[in-house]
Amino acid sequence: MSIIFICVTALHLIFADIRFRYDAYLVGLGIIMVLNFIKDYIPTKFSINEIKKSIRKITEKFSVDFSFQNVSMILVFFIIIYTSIFRTSYSFGKIIQGTTNIYEQQFQMALFLQKYYKGECIGVK
């Protein structure tokens, strides 16, 4: 599954645009991959000893076994972090313009309805 994720991500980064909802499926797939990988290391009880045991299991696994799956999961983690940072910074740059556009569109729609449908019941989406 990690090979599929890496291939799909690479193809998406090469051929598609990284914007808002168009790559959300990659984030979802990556989160599923990471959760599937760490499910054995999540403590069943949230006590200090259980958490320490889980951390010890994770560090032992990574210090001894650098298999293809572990390396690919690290790569998947960094891809998710990189795309999340890019998406967040891009989105924050567009928030002000987007909210202004929505306000202006709703304001113009209200003026239109006031002029042409004054006093009538109107359903608007």
Steps between C-alpha positions, in 0.01 A plus 500: 500500500789736569631444148161598358491813714850606401429442129166683509654789691792526260267494199273760658792729581633465145180530297238669718462827678533514877199702605237470771266207434682347205757321710294436812476133405879478538486639851223254590686205350820605676326525836349154450846366413660652809218378727526152351872502567481622861194301610721240671678769698198685637456418869178330602493687830614857533721462803857625524641146500302397191608811313864438596472140377354619170776757453759233580341267242513771235862591569605135503324440169666794328844448653522138384285458191529746215290300259343640186171547683658706776696717260192550282292595805758762594485629143119506513514694827729765352287526185190560714680762709642675191168515316316608815739790555469604135120472503469692826724786391325523163156493663584772751613719213160462330272541803471879489419513129260207531301652784485832315370326188229317696391821674483693172307221327243483779472877513438519124244221525318690777491816286365299206229337711406831658464661157317225309326290767413754770246364747499145357609178666818375335707188568870562453796272527 
